[in-house]
Amino acid sequence: MSNVTASAREHRITVRSLDQRKRKGEPITMLTAYDFTFARIFDAAGIDLLLVGDSLGNVVQGCDTTLPVTLDEVIYHTRLVARGVRRSLVVGDMPFGSYQVSSEDAVRSAIRMVKEAGAQAVKLEGGVQVAESIERIVGAQIPVMGHVGLTPQSVHKMGGFRVQGRGDQGRTRVIEDALAVQAAGAFAVVLEGIPAELGREVTQRLDIPTIGIGAGPDCDGQVLVMHDLLGLNDWTPSFVKQYANLGAVASSAARSFAEEVGNRKFPDEAHSYR
Ligand code: KIV
């Protein structure tokens, strides 16, 4: 093995290095990505984990929910992302229908994510109810990230995209789900849409890292959907901080292009072949 390859490997994020990060109290970063270009940009920017989220149903496909997204679609996008990455850990999100029927189904879907798409880990939503599937996937040597609290694939059961974990019952459910995911062998868990104080408690009670989205500042890491981060959506939830306004930049570029084509300023001599 060449020295270059050896040093690149040393710096690659692994499930073991994430565990050490929790122990050292070093925050973990995760962003969603759906294609090669953004995967390359986020990887070079030092983002630890790239999640090929089923949120692609919302931000790439224009659906109201993530429910229509298929396993084949996530596999396709994960393959694009995996090609752009040198250091980040690529997590493929298991879409609705790919793991709910049986734990055999779950293992089969997870194997496809690794074999066909190049994912290094998979994520699935739910706690106590999916613990057996998590255990079976981990048994197949595939690292699993859990996802509890507001789980978008349960939108109809939740009666909308609502903050979870409020009230004694809700709070107990989130804690039990997170503990079940950990006991089943998950290497990390996403906490979505829960009160900040519950995010802190779950983070303190778990040995595995928690990655928060709308779960307050005390999680071991934070995740955002890239379209929210970059200002590419018309609307963002209140917990989102928009770090750029690429929507406005793209719109202005498209208008300038249209104007210059309209008045024959583009292409000029500098942008034409001789
Ligand atoms: O699909 C997704 O993007 C997610 C994140 C919001 C955690 O599950």
Coordinates of C-alpha atoms and ligand atoms in Angstrom, one line a residue:
M1 CA 0.0 0.0 0.0
S2 CA 1.4 3.5 -0.9
N3 CA 1.9 6.1 1.8
V4 CA -0.7 8.3 0.2
T5 CA -3.3 5.6 0.3
A6 CA -2.4 4.7 3.9
S7 CA -2.7 8.3 5.1
A8 CA -6.0 8.8 3.2
R9 CA -7.3 5.7 5.0
E10 CA -6.2 6.9 8.4
H11 CA -8.3 10.1 8.0
R12 CA -11.4 8.4 6.7
I13 CA -14.3 8.6 9.0
T14 CA -15.4 5.3 10.4
V15 CA -18.0 4.1 13.0
R16 CA -15.1 3.6 15.4
S17 CA -13.8 7.2 15.0
L18 CA -17.3 8.5 15.6
D19 CA -17.4 6.6 18.9
Q20 CA -14.1 8.2 19.9
R21 CA -15.5 11.6 19.0
K22 CA -18.4 11.1 21.5
R23 CA -16.0 10.1 24.2
K24 CA -13.8 13.2 23.6
G25 CA -16.8 15.5 23.3
E26 CA -15.9 16.5 19.8
P27 CA -19.0 17.6 17.7
I28 CA -19.9 15.5 14.7
T29 CA -21.2 17.0 11.4
M30 CA -23.6 15.5 8.9
L31 CA -25.2 16.9 5.8
T32 CA -27.5 15.3 3.3
A33 CA -26.2 15.0 -0.3
Y34 CA -27.8 13.5 -3.3
D35 CA -25.2 13.8 -6.1
F36 CA -21.5 13.7 -7.0
T37 CA -21.0 17.4 -7.1
F38 CA -22.2 18.3 -3.7
A39 CA -20.7 15.2 -2.2
R40 CA -17.3 16.3 -3.4
I41 CA -17.8 19.8 -2.0
F42 CA -19.1 18.7 1.4
D43 CA -16.4 16.0 1.7
A44 CA -13.6 18.5 0.9
A45 CA -15.2 20.9 3.4
G46 CA -14.6 18.3 6.2
I47 CA -18.2 17.2 6.8
D48 CA -18.0 13.9 8.7
L49 CA -21.0 12.1 7.4
L50 CA -23.0 12.4 4.2
L51 CA -26.5 11.1 4.4
V52 CA -28.3 10.2 1.2
G53 CA -31.6 11.0 2.9
D54 CA -35.0 9.9 1.7
S55 CA -35.6 13.7 2.0
L56 CA -34.6 13.5 -1.7
G57 CA -38.4 12.8 -2.1
N58 CA -39.0 16.4 -1.0
V59 CA -36.0 18.4 -2.2
V60 CA -35.1 16.5 -5.4
Q61 CA -38.4 15.0 -6.5
G62 CA -40.8 17.7 -5.3
C63 CA -43.1 15.3 -3.3
D64 CA -45.0 16.4 -0.2
T65 CA -43.6 13.4 1.9
T66 CA -40.8 10.9 1.7
L67 CA -43.2 8.0 1.3
P68 CA -43.0 7.6 -2.5
V69 CA -39.2 7.3 -2.5
T70 CA -38.1 3.8 -3.6
L71 CA -35.0 1.7 -2.7
D72 CA -33.8 1.8 -6.3
E73 CA -33.9 5.6 -6.2
V74 CA -31.9 5.9 -3.0
I75 CA -29.4 3.3 -4.3
Y76 CA -29.0 5.5 -7.5
H77 CA -28.4 8.7 -5.5
T78 CA -26.1 6.9 -3.0
R79 CA -23.9 5.6 -5.9
L80 CA -23.5 9.2 -7.1
V81 CA -22.6 10.5 -3.7
A82 CA -20.2 7.6 -2.9
R83 CA -18.2 8.5 -6.1
G84 CA -17.6 12.0 -4.8
V85 CA -16.2 11.1 -1.3
R86 CA -12.7 10.5 0.0
R87 CA -13.1 11.0 3.7
S88 CA -16.8 11.3 4.8
L89 CA -18.8 8.2 5.8
V90 CA -21.7 7.7 3.4
V91 CA -25.0 6.7 5.0
G92 CA -27.8 5.4 2.8
D93 CA -31.3 6.1 4.1
M94 CA -33.7 3.1 3.9
P95 CA -36.9 4.4 2.3
F96 CA -40.4 3.6 3.4
G97 CA -41.3 0.0 2.4
S98 CA -37.8 -1.3 2.3
Y99 CA -37.6 -2.6 5.9
Q100 CA -41.1 -2.5 7.5
V101 CA -42.5 -5.9 6.3
S102 CA -39.9 -8.1 7.9
S103 CA -36.4 -8.2 9.2
E104 CA -35.4 -10.4 6.3
D105 CA -36.5 -7.6 3.9
A106 CA -34.5 -5.1 6.0
V107 CA -31.3 -7.1 5.7
R108 CA -31.8 -7.6 2.0
S109 CA -32.4 -3.9 1.4
A110 CA -29.4 -3.0 3.6
I111 CA -27.2 -5.4 1.6
R112 CA -28.3 -3.7 -1.7
M113 CA -27.3 -0.3 -0.3
V114 CA -23.8 -1.6 0.5
K115 CA -23.3 -3.8 -2.6
E116 CA -24.9 -1.8 -5.3
A117 CA -24.6 1.8 -4.0
G118 CA -21.3 1.8 -2.0
A119 CA -23.0 3.0 1.3
Q120 CA -20.8 2.4 4.4
A121 CA -23.8 2.4 6.7
V122 CA -27.6 2.6 6.5
K123 CA -30.2 4.6 8.5
L124 CA -33.7 3.5 9.3
E125 CA -36.5 5.2 11.2
G126 CA -38.1 3.9 14.4
G127 CA -37.1 2.5 17.8
V128 CA -38.5 -0.4 19.7
Q129 CA -40.5 -1.6 16.6
V130 CA -37.4 -1.8 14.3
A131 CA -34.9 -3.1 17.0
E132 CA -35.0 -6.6 15.6
S133 CA -34.3 -5.4 12.1
I134 CA -31.4 -3.3 13.3
E135 CA -30.0 -6.3 15.1
R136 CA -30.2 -8.5 12.0
I137 CA -28.6 -5.8 9.7
V138 CA -25.8 -5.3 12.2
G139 CA -25.5 -9.1 12.3
A140 CA -24.9 -8.9 8.5
Q141 CA -21.9 -6.6 9.3
I142 CA -23.6 -3.4 8.1
P143 CA -23.4 -0.4 10.5
V144 CA -26.8 1.0 11.3
M145 CA -27.8 4.6 12.3
G146 CA -31.1 4.8 14.1
H147 CA -33.6 7.7 13.8
V148 CA -36.1 8.5 16.5
G149 CA -38.4 11.3 17.6
L150 CA -40.1 12.9 14.6
T151 CA -39.8 10.2 12.0
P152 CA -41.1 11.6 8.6
Q153 CA -42.1 8.1 7.3
S154 CA -44.7 8.0 10.1
V155 CA -46.3 11.2 9.0
H156 CA -49.8 9.8 8.7
K157 CA -49.6 8.0 12.1
M158 CA -48.2 11.2 13.8
G159 CA -51.0 13.3 12.2
G160 CA -48.5 15.6 10.5
F161 CA -44.9 16.6 10.9
R162 CA -45.2 17.4 14.7
V163 CA -42.6 17.8 17.4
Q164 CA -42.4 14.6 19.4
G165 CA -41.5 13.8 23.0
R166 CA -43.7 16.4 24.6
G167 CA -45.5 15.3 27.8
D168 CA -44.6 12.3 30.0
Q169 CA -45.7 9.6 27.6
G170 CA -44.1 11.2 24.5
R171 CA -40.9 11.7 26.4
T172 CA -40.8 8.1 27.7
R173 CA -41.4 6.8 24.2
V174 CA -38.5 8.8 22.7
I175 CA -36.1 7.6 25.5
E176 CA -37.2 4.0 25.1
D177 CA -36.9 4.1 21.4
A178 CA -33.4 5.6 21.6
L179 CA -32.3 2.9 24.2
A180 CA -33.8 0.1 22.0
V181 CA -31.9 1.4 18.9
Q182 CA -28.6 1.4 21.0
A183 CA -29.3 -2.0 22.5
A184 CA -29.9 -3.4 19.0
G185 CA -26.3 -2.4 18.0
A186 CA -26.8 0.9 16.1
F187 CA -23.6 3.0 16.0
A188 CA -25.4 6.4 16.2
V189 CA -28.9 7.8 16.3
V190 CA -30.6 10.8 14.7
L191 CA -32.8 12.7 17.1
E192 CA -35.3 14.7 15.1
G193 CA -37.9 17.3 16.2
I194 CA -37.9 16.9 19.9
P195 CA -37.5 19.5 22.7
A196 CA -33.9 20.6 23.3
E197 CA -34.0 19.5 26.9
L198 CA -35.0 15.9 25.9
G199 CA -32.2 16.0 23.2
R200 CA -29.8 16.7 26.1
E201 CA -31.2 13.9 28.3
V202 CA -31.1 11.2 25.5
T203 CA -27.5 12.3 24.6
Q204 CA -26.4 11.9 28.2
R205 CA -28.1 8.5 28.6
L206 CA -26.7 7.0 25.4
D207 CA -23.2 5.7 24.8
I208 CA -23.6 6.0 21.1
P209 CA -23.4 9.5 19.4
T210 CA -26.7 11.4 18.9
I211 CA -27.0 13.5 15.7
G212 CA -29.7 16.2 16.2
I213 CA -32.0 18.0 13.7
G214 CA -34.4 20.2 15.6
A215 CA -33.2 18.5 18.8
G216 CA -31.3 21.4 20.5
P217 CA -27.6 22.2 20.9
D218 CA -26.5 19.3 23.3
C219 CA -26.6 16.4 20.8
D220 CA -23.2 14.9 20.0
G221 CA -23.6 16.1 16.4
Q222 CA -25.9 18.1 14.1
V223 CA -27.4 17.4 10.7
L224 CA -29.1 19.6 8.1
V225 CA -30.7 19.0 4.8
M226 CA -28.4 20.6 2.2
H227 CA -31.2 22.5 0.5
D228 CA -32.0 24.2 3.9
L229 CA -28.4 24.9 4.6
L230 CA -27.8 26.5 1.2
G231 CA -31.1 28.4 0.9
L232 CA -32.5 26.4 -2.0
N233 CA -36.0 25.9 -0.6
D234 CA -38.9 28.4 -0.6
W235 CA -39.6 27.6 3.1
T236 CA -37.6 26.2 6.0
P237 CA -38.6 25.1 9.5
S238 CA -37.7 27.4 12.4
F239 CA -34.9 25.2 13.7
V240 CA -32.9 25.6 10.4
K241 CA -30.1 28.1 10.1
Q242 CA -29.6 29.1 6.4
Y243 CA -25.9 29.5 5.8
A244 CA -26.1 30.7 2.2
N245 CA -28.7 31.9 -0.3
L246 CA -27.8 29.9 -3.3
G247 CA -31.4 30.1 -4.5
A248 CA -31.0 33.9 -5.1
V249 CA -27.5 33.4 -6.7
A250 CA -28.9 30.8 -9.1
S251 CA -31.9 32.9 -9.9
S252 CA -29.8 36.0 -10.6
A253 CA -27.4 33.9 -12.8
A254 CA -30.3 32.5 -14.9
R255 CA -31.7 36.0 -15.3
S256 CA -28.4 37.5 -16.4
F257 CA -27.9 34.6 -18.9
A258 CA -31.4 35.1 -20.4
E259 CA -30.8 38.9 -20.6
E260 CA -27.4 38.5 -22.4
V261 CA -28.8 35.8 -24.8
G262 CA -31.7 38.1 -25.4
N263 CA -29.6 41.1 -26.4
R264 CA -26.9 39.0 -28.1
K265 CA -24.1 39.8 -25.6
F266 CA -23.5 36.1 -25.0
P267 CA -21.6 34.3 -26.5
D268 CA -19.1 37.0 -27.3
E269 CA -15.7 36.5 -29.0
A270 CA -14.0 35.3 -25.8
H271 CA -16.6 32.5 -25.5
S272 CA -16.5 31.3 -29.1
Y273 CA -14.2 28.9 -30.9
R274 CA -12.0 30.2 -33.8
Ligands
KIV1 O1 -33.9 12.0 5.0 C1 -33.3 12.9 5.6 O2 -32.7 13.8 5.1 C2 -33.1 12.7 7.0 C3 -32.5 13.8 7.8 C4 -33.5 14.8 8.0 C5 -32.0 13.3 9.1 O3 -33.5 11.7 7.5

